[in-house]
Coordinates of C-alpha atoms and ligand atoms in Angstrom, one line a residue:
Chain A
X7 CA -63.5 48.1 3.5
X8 CA -63.5 51.8 4.6
X9 CA -62.8 50.7 8.2
X10 CA -59.5 49.2 7.2
X11 CA -58.2 51.1 4.2
X12 CA -57.9 54.4 5.9
X13 CA -55.7 52.9 8.6
X14 CA -53.3 51.2 6.2
X15 CA -52.3 54.0 3.9
X16 CA -48.5 53.7 3.3
X17 CA -48.1 57.4 2.4
X18 CA -49.7 58.5 5.7
X19 CA -47.5 56.0 7.4
X20 CA -44.4 57.7 5.9
X21 CA -45.6 61.1 7.0
X22 CA -46.3 59.9 10.5
X23 CA -42.9 58.2 10.7
X24 CA -41.2 61.5 9.7
X25 CA -43.2 63.4 12.3
X26 CA -42.3 60.9 15.0
X27 CA -38.6 61.0 14.1
X28 CA -38.7 64.8 14.4
X29 CA -39.9 64.5 18.0
X30 CA -37.1 62.2 19.1
X31 CA -34.5 63.7 21.3
X32 CA -31.0 63.2 19.8
X33 CA -29.0 60.5 21.6
X34 CA -32.0 59.2 23.5
X35 CA -33.3 55.6 23.1
X36 CA -37.0 55.0 23.7
X37 CA -38.4 51.6 24.7
X38 CA -42.2 51.4 24.1
X39 CA -44.0 48.2 25.2
X40 CA -47.1 47.1 23.3
X41 CA -48.8 45.0 26.0
X42 CA -51.2 43.2 23.6
X43 CA -50.5 40.3 21.3
X44 CA -52.9 41.7 18.7
X45 CA -50.6 44.7 18.4
X46 CA -47.5 42.5 18.2
X47 CA -49.2 40.7 15.3
X48 CA -49.9 44.0 13.5
X49 CA -46.4 45.2 14.1
X50 CA -44.8 42.2 12.4
X51 CA -47.4 41.7 9.8
X52 CA -47.1 45.3 8.5
X53 CA -43.5 46.1 9.4
X54 CA -44.6 48.9 11.7
X55 CA -41.1 49.1 13.2
X56 CA -39.7 49.9 9.7
X57 CA -41.6 53.2 9.8
X58 CA -40.0 54.2 13.1
X59 CA -36.6 55.8 13.7
X60 CA -34.0 53.5 15.2
X61 CA -34.1 55.2 18.5
X62 CA -37.7 53.9 19.1
X63 CA -37.8 50.2 20.0
X64 CA -41.1 48.4 20.3
X65 CA -40.9 45.8 23.1
X66 CA -43.5 43.0 23.1
X67 CA -45.5 42.4 26.2
X68 CA -47.4 39.5 27.8
X69 CA -50.8 40.1 26.2
X70 CA -51.2 36.9 24.3
X71 CA -53.7 34.9 26.2
X72 CA -52.5 31.5 24.9
X73 CA -48.9 32.3 25.6
X74 CA -49.4 32.9 29.3
X75 CA -51.1 29.6 30.1
X76 CA -48.7 27.4 32.2
X77 CA -48.1 23.8 31.3
X78 CA -49.8 22.5 34.5
X79 CA -53.1 24.1 33.4
X80 CA -52.9 22.3 30.0
X81 CA -52.5 19.0 31.9
X82 CA -55.5 19.9 34.1
X83 CA -57.6 20.4 30.9
X84 CA -56.5 17.0 29.6
X85 CA -57.3 15.4 33.0
X86 CA -60.8 16.8 32.7
X87 CA -61.2 15.6 29.1
X88 CA -60.1 12.1 30.1
X89 CA -63.1 11.7 32.5
X90 CA -66.0 9.5 31.3
X91 CA -68.5 11.3 29.0
X92 CA -66.7 14.6 28.9
X93 CA -66.5 16.9 25.9
X94 CA -63.9 19.6 26.5
X95 CA -64.2 22.7 24.3
X96 CA -61.6 25.4 23.7
X97 CA -60.5 28.1 21.3
X98 CA -58.5 26.9 18.3
X99 CA -55.0 28.0 19.3
X100 CA -55.3 26.3 22.7
X101 CA -55.4 22.9 20.9
X102 CA -51.7 23.0 20.2
X103 CA -50.3 24.4 23.4
X104 CA -47.8 21.9 24.8
X105 CA -48.4 20.7 28.4
X106 CA -46.4 18.2 30.4
X107 CA -48.4 15.4 28.8
X108 CA -48.5 16.8 25.3
X109 CA -51.2 19.1 23.8
X110 CA -55.0 18.8 23.5
X111 CA -54.4 17.4 20.0
X112 CA -52.2 14.7 21.5
X113 CA -54.9 13.9 24.0
X114 CA -57.5 13.6 21.2
X115 CA -55.1 11.1 19.5
X116 CA -55.3 9.1 22.7
X117 CA -59.1 9.1 22.6
X118 CA -60.2 12.3 24.4
X119 CA -63.0 14.4 22.8
X120 CA -61.6 18.0 22.8
X121 CA -63.4 20.2 20.3
X122 CA -62.5 23.7 19.0
X123 CA -65.2 26.4 19.3
X124 CA -65.3 30.1 18.3
X125 CA -67.3 31.2 21.3
X126 CA -68.2 29.8 24.7
X127 CA -71.8 30.1 23.4
X128 CA -70.9 27.4 20.9
X129 CA -69.8 25.2 23.8
X130 CA -73.2 25.8 25.4
X131 CA -74.9 24.8 22.1
X132 CA -72.9 21.5 22.2
X133 CA -74.1 21.0 25.8
X134 CA -77.8 21.5 24.7
X135 CA -77.3 19.1 21.8
X136 CA -75.6 16.4 24.0
X137 CA -77.7 16.2 27.2
X138 CA -76.1 12.8 28.1
X139 CA -72.6 14.2 28.0
X140 CA -70.8 16.8 30.2
X141 CA -69.5 19.7 28.3
X142 CA -66.7 21.8 29.7
X143 CA -65.4 25.1 28.3
X144 CA -61.7 25.7 28.8
X145 CA -61.8 29.5 29.2
X146 CA -58.8 31.6 28.4
X147 CA -58.3 35.3 27.6
X148 CA -58.0 38.7 29.1
X149 CA -60.9 41.1 29.9
X150 CA -61.8 41.2 26.2
X151 CA -62.9 37.5 26.4
X152 CA -64.0 37.1 30.0
X153 CA -67.4 38.9 29.3
X154 CA -68.3 36.2 26.7
X155 CA -67.6 33.5 29.2
X156 CA -69.6 35.4 31.9
X157 CA -72.6 35.8 29.5
X158 CA -72.5 32.1 28.6
X159 CA -72.6 31.2 32.3
X160 CA -75.5 33.5 32.9
X161 CA -77.4 32.0 29.9
X162 CA -76.6 28.4 31.2
X163 CA -78.0 29.3 34.6
X164 CA -81.1 31.0 33.1
X165 CA -81.8 27.9 31.0
X166 CA -81.0 25.5 33.8
X167 CA -78.4 23.7 31.7
X168 CA -76.7 21.3 34.2
X169 CA -74.3 19.5 31.9
X170 CA -72.2 22.6 31.2
X171 CA -69.3 24.0 33.2
X172 CA -66.3 26.3 32.8
X173 CA -62.6 25.6 33.6
X174 CA -61.6 29.2 34.1
X175 CA -58.2 30.5 33.1
X176 CA -59.1 34.1 32.5
X177 CA -56.4 36.6 33.4
X178 CA -56.4 40.3 34.0
X179 CA -54.0 42.8 32.4
X180 CA -53.3 45.3 35.2
X181 CA -51.4 42.9 37.5
X182 CA -49.3 41.7 34.6
X183 CA -48.2 45.2 33.8
X184 CA -47.4 45.7 37.5
X185 CA -45.3 42.6 37.4
X186 CA -43.4 43.9 34.4
X187 CA -42.8 47.2 35.9
X188 CA -41.5 45.5 39.1
X189 CA -39.1 43.3 37.0
X190 CA -35.5 44.5 37.6
X191 CA -34.2 43.5 34.2
X192 CA -36.3 45.8 32.0
X193 CA -36.4 49.6 31.7
X194 CA -39.4 50.9 29.7
X195 CA -40.3 54.4 28.7
X196 CA -44.0 54.1 27.7
X197 CA -46.8 51.7 26.9
X198 CA -49.1 51.2 24.0
X199 CA -52.3 50.1 25.9
X200 CA -54.4 47.1 24.7
X201 CA -57.3 48.4 22.6
X202 CA -59.9 45.8 23.0
X203 CA -59.2 45.0 26.7
X204 CA -59.8 48.7 27.2
X205 CA -63.1 48.5 25.4
X206 CA -64.2 46.6 28.5
X207 CA -62.2 48.1 31.3
X208 CA -61.7 51.6 29.9
X209 CA -58.6 53.7 30.3
X210 CA -59.0 54.7 33.9
X211 CA -57.3 51.5 35.4
X212 CA -54.0 52.5 33.7
X213 CA -53.8 55.9 35.3
X214 CA -51.4 54.8 38.1
X215 CA -48.8 54.0 35.5
X216 CA -48.6 57.6 34.5
X217 CA -49.0 58.9 38.0
X218 CA -46.7 56.6 39.9
X219 CA -44.1 55.7 37.2
X220 CA -44.3 58.9 35.1
X221 CA -44.8 56.9 31.9
X222 CA -47.2 57.8 29.1
X223 CA -49.8 55.1 28.0
X224 CA -51.8 55.4 24.9
X225 CA -54.7 52.9 24.2
X226 CA -54.4 52.0 20.6
X227 CA -56.3 50.4 17.8
X228 CA -55.1 47.5 15.7
X229 CA -54.3 48.9 12.3
X230 CA -50.7 50.0 11.4
X231 CA -51.6 53.7 11.4
X232 CA -53.3 53.3 14.8
X233 CA -50.0 52.1 16.2
X234 CA -48.0 54.8 14.5
X235 CA -50.4 57.5 15.7
X236 CA -50.1 56.1 19.2
X237 CA -46.3 56.3 19.1
X238 CA -46.7 59.8 17.8
X239 CA -49.0 60.7 20.8
X240 CA -46.4 59.1 23.2
X241 CA -43.6 61.1 21.7
X242 CA -45.7 64.3 21.9
X243 CA -46.1 63.7 25.6
X244 CA -42.3 63.3 26.0
X245 CA -41.6 66.6 24.2
X246 CA -44.3 68.4 26.2
X247 CA -43.1 66.9 29.5
X248 CA -46.4 65.1 30.1
X249 CA -47.1 61.6 31.3
X250 CA -50.7 60.7 30.8
X251 CA -53.2 58.1 29.8
X252 CA -54.6 58.9 26.4
X253 CA -57.0 57.2 24.1
X254 CA -56.1 56.9 20.4
X255 CA -58.9 54.4 19.8
X256 CA -61.8 56.7 20.5
X257 CA -63.8 55.2 17.7
X258 CA -64.2 52.0 19.8
X259 CA -62.9 52.6 23.4
X260 CA -64.9 54.7 25.9
X261 CA -62.7 56.2 28.6
X262 CA -64.8 54.4 31.3
X263 CA -65.1 51.1 29.4
X264 CA -68.3 49.1 29.0
X265 CA -70.3 49.4 32.3
X266 CA -72.6 46.5 31.5
X267 CA -69.7 44.2 30.7
X268 CA -68.0 45.2 33.9
X269 CA -71.1 44.5 36.0
X270 CA -71.5 41.1 34.5
X271 CA -67.8 40.3 35.1
X272 CA -68.1 41.4 38.8
X273 CA -71.2 39.2 39.2
X274 CA -69.9 36.0 37.6
X275 CA -66.3 36.1 38.6
X276 CA -64.2 36.5 41.7
X277 CA -60.4 37.3 41.8
X278 CA -58.1 34.3 42.5
X279 CA -55.6 35.0 45.3
X280 CA -52.8 33.8 43.0
X281 CA -52.4 32.5 39.5
X282 CA -49.3 31.2 37.8
X283 CA -48.5 32.9 34.5
X284 CA -46.2 31.1 32.0
X285 CA -42.9 32.9 32.2
X286 CA -44.0 35.5 34.7
X287 CA -44.5 33.2 37.6
X288 CA -47.2 33.5 40.3
X289 CA -49.0 36.9 40.3
X290 CA -51.4 37.9 43.1
X291 CA -55.0 38.8 42.2
X292 CA -54.2 38.4 38.5
X293 CA -56.8 35.9 37.4
X294 CA -60.5 35.1 37.6
X295 CA -62.4 32.1 39.0
X296 CA -66.2 31.6 39.1
X297 CA -67.8 33.4 42.0
X298 CA -69.4 31.1 44.6
X299 CA -72.8 32.2 43.2
X300 CA -72.0 30.2 40.1
X301 CA -70.2 27.3 41.8
X302 CA -72.5 24.8 40.0
X303 CA -70.8 25.8 36.7
X304 CA -67.2 25.6 38.1
X305 CA -65.4 22.7 36.5
X306 CA -62.7 23.0 39.1
X307 CA -65.2 22.0 41.8
X308 CA -66.9 19.4 39.6
X309 CA -63.8 17.4 38.6
X310 CA -60.7 16.0 40.2
X311 CA -57.8 17.9 38.6
X312 CA -54.1 17.3 39.3
X313 CA -53.4 21.1 39.8
X314 CA -49.7 20.3 39.6
X315 CA -47.1 22.9 38.6
X316 CA -45.1 21.7 35.6
X317 CA -41.8 23.4 34.9
X318 CA -41.3 24.8 31.4
X319 CA -38.9 22.9 29.1
X320 CA -35.3 23.9 29.7
X321 CA -34.8 25.3 26.2
X322 CA -37.9 27.5 26.5
X323 CA -37.2 31.2 27.0
X324 CA -40.8 32.3 26.6
X325 CA -40.7 34.0 30.0
X326 CA -38.0 36.4 28.8
X327 CA -39.9 37.0 25.6
X328 CA -43.2 37.6 27.4
X329 CA -41.4 40.2 29.6
X330 CA -39.9 41.9 26.6
X331 CA -36.3 41.1 27.9
X332 CA -35.5 38.9 24.9
X333 CA -36.5 39.3 21.2
X334 CA -38.0 36.2 19.7
X335 CA -35.0 35.5 17.5
X336 CA -32.7 35.7 20.5
X337 CA -34.1 32.4 21.9
X338 CA -31.7 29.6 21.1
X339 CA -34.3 27.3 19.7
X340 CA -36.2 29.9 17.7
X341 CA -36.9 28.7 14.2
X342 CA -34.9 25.5 14.6
X343 CA -36.3 23.2 17.3
X344 CA -39.2 25.6 17.9
X345 CA -41.4 26.4 15.0
X346 CA -45.2 26.9 14.6
X347 CA -45.5 23.3 13.5
X348 CA -43.4 22.0 16.5
X349 CA -43.8 24.6 19.2
X350 CA -41.7 24.2 22.3
X351 CA -43.0 27.3 24.0
X352 CA -46.4 29.0 23.9
X353 CA -45.2 32.1 22.1
X354 CA -44.8 30.0 19.0
X355 CA -48.4 28.7 19.1
X356 CA -50.8 31.6 18.8
X357 CA -50.6 33.9 15.8
X358 CA -50.4 36.7 18.5
X359 CA -47.4 35.2 20.2
X360 CA -44.3 37.2 19.5
X361 CA -42.3 34.2 18.3
X362 CA -45.0 33.0 15.8
X363 CA -45.7 36.6 14.6
X364 CA -42.0 37.0 13.9
X365 CA -41.6 33.6 12.3
X366 CA -44.7 33.9 10.1
X367 CA -43.8 37.3 8.7
X368 CA -40.3 36.4 7.8
X369 CA -38.6 39.3 9.3
X370 CA -36.5 37.0 11.5
X371 CA -34.5 36.0 8.5
X372 CA -33.3 39.5 7.9
X373 CA -32.6 40.1 11.6
X374 CA -30.7 36.9 12.1
X375 CA -28.6 37.7 9.1
X376 CA -27.8 41.1 10.6
X377 CA -26.9 39.4 13.9
X378 CA -24.7 36.8 12.2
X379 CA -22.9 39.6 10.3
X380 CA -22.4 41.5 13.5
X381 CA -20.9 38.4 15.2
Chain B
X25 CA -57.1 23.6 10.8
X26 CA -57.0 24.3 14.4
X27 CA -55.0 27.5 14.3
X28 CA -56.9 30.8 14.2
X29 CA -54.7 32.3 11.5
X30 CA -57.6 34.2 9.9
X31 CA -57.4 38.0 9.2
X32 CA -56.8 40.2 12.1
X33 CA -54.8 37.8 14.2
X34 CA -56.5 35.3 16.4
X35 CA -60.1 36.3 16.5
X36 CA -61.2 33.9 19.1
X37 CA -58.9 34.3 21.9
X38 CA -56.7 37.4 21.6
X39 CA -57.3 41.0 22.2
X40 CA -58.8 41.2 18.7
X41 CA -62.4 41.9 17.9
X42 CA -64.2 42.5 14.6
X43 CA -66.6 45.3 13.5
X44 CA -70.0 44.0 12.4
X45 CA -73.3 45.5 11.1
X46 CA -76.6 44.3 12.6
X47 CA -78.9 42.8 10.0
X48 CA -81.7 41.3 12.1
X49 CA -82.5 41.0 15.8
X50 CA -83.9 37.9 17.5
X51 CA -84.3 38.4 21.3
X52 CA -80.8 38.8 22.8
X53 CA -79.1 37.6 19.6
X54 CA -78.5 39.5 16.4
X55 CA -77.6 38.3 13.0
X56 CA -74.7 40.5 11.8
X57 CA -72.5 40.8 8.7
X58 CA -68.8 41.4 8.8
X59 CA -66.8 43.6 6.3
X60 CA -66.6 40.6 3.9
X61 CA -70.4 40.1 4.1
X62 CA -70.1 36.9 6.2
X63 CA -73.0 36.4 8.6
X64 CA -72.7 35.5 12.3
X65 CA -75.1 35.3 15.2
X66 CA -73.9 37.6 18.1
X67 CA -75.1 37.9 21.7
X68 CA -76.0 41.5 22.4
X69 CA -76.8 41.7 26.1
X70 CA -73.6 43.7 26.9
X71 CA -74.4 46.6 24.5
X72 CA -78.1 47.2 25.2
X73 CA -80.9 47.2 22.6
X74 CA -79.7 47.0 19.0
X75 CA -81.5 47.6 15.7
X76 CA -80.6 46.7 12.1
X77 CA -77.9 49.0 10.8
X78 CA -76.2 49.4 14.2
X79 CA -72.4 48.8 14.2
X80 CA -71.0 46.6 16.9
X81 CA -67.6 45.3 17.9
X82 CA -67.8 41.6 18.5
X83 CA -65.4 39.2 20.2
X84 CA -65.9 35.4 20.7
X85 CA -69.6 35.6 19.6
X86 CA -70.5 38.5 21.9
X87 CA -70.8 42.2 21.2
X88 CA -68.6 44.1 23.6
X89 CA -69.1 47.6 22.3
X90 CA -71.0 49.8 19.9
X91 CA -69.0 51.5 17.2
X92 CA -69.5 55.2 16.5
X93 CA -68.6 56.9 13.3
X94 CA -67.0 53.9 11.6
Ligands
LIG405 S1 -38.7 30.3 20.2 FE1 -40.1 28.9 21.2 S2 -39.1 28.3 23.2 FE2 -38.1 30.2 22.4 S3 -39.2 31.8 23.4 FE3 -40.2 31.5 21.4 S4 -41.8 30.1 21.8 FE4 -40.5 30.1 23.6

């Protein structure tokens, strides 16, 4: 447990909190976005915000891979699953994401065969075990996850497995950060960079953020003290008048990333001209598709899919939550019509979604109370 | 049930990965143990040759990095 205990020490958290507070300029408000859903989860789970002075506000970003899948892509998955002989496989949280025609769980209730897997390699195992069926992996995730899909495609090709294909929804983090920085309704001061995405892509791809926008970015680990230390490093940059990319998570992240993983990604995938993100709209060059070299494994070429854009439900304010403009509890349906059991929006589905994280760790009760008193 | 509500957030699909120790190597795969002693088979092509005792960071069944000093 050594790995974890050192990074959850409450006394150290107190000390760090005090040091951070001492670095704050009086009267200044700091907005720091954690891009990654894993960080959002840690922040709510361990009450990281409680250790920070009021002048530092953590703003949640779009880095929950389940949350950014638009409804139309869910419907596309269901359309594939409804074809004769198909087994659709996906990660657990994806099963509950609502599309225009319900979720994958609803599709199963109507007779589809959609199975949860922990790895795309499990989907390949299912394909080997069911040579008379077609097995499709519904791929989601950022650069952390894309290498596992890529490796699976390479193994499928090597073994000549012809009843396996991938419906690719992998997205890339940099264009999403660009879209947020271009958004007129949000003013940010700094970023906490996604630790495990950075394991793959390294820290270099963020350098333009410091250079062009004068904003510090610190790649961070996932324990509460990792996050506090990252905020400390950001505040230190402010007091010293620097804006740089720094790596707090050196025990895992190499500044240049994982070159083998990057090579495999470049071989197996190509950039899509456009991809629609839930809440953020269509973003250029922000998602991956299989490269023509692996067209045999591309479910989008193998199956007829509707490919229709489906508008989000009217009540859903996930877009604002994903951009950090609204806090989860500020959405009108939060905790009433929209709960983890009956999610209206995607942010309530995954444990990394800001709404689910906030709901599950109970802090919303306190916040809502405060809000009601204020009104 | 279907939700990945296990320890560090959603292991399978988020930006979350778990530290593992290699126990045995079988071609490109390695049987590894997590901090709780649970065993898992992990693909290792993306981190080069591994030997028992190596520490890896795994995500969705694939090692994405080696761990140093942890
Ligand atoms: S409460 Fe539900 S609908 Fe509102 S932003 Fe969160 S997930 Fe979306």
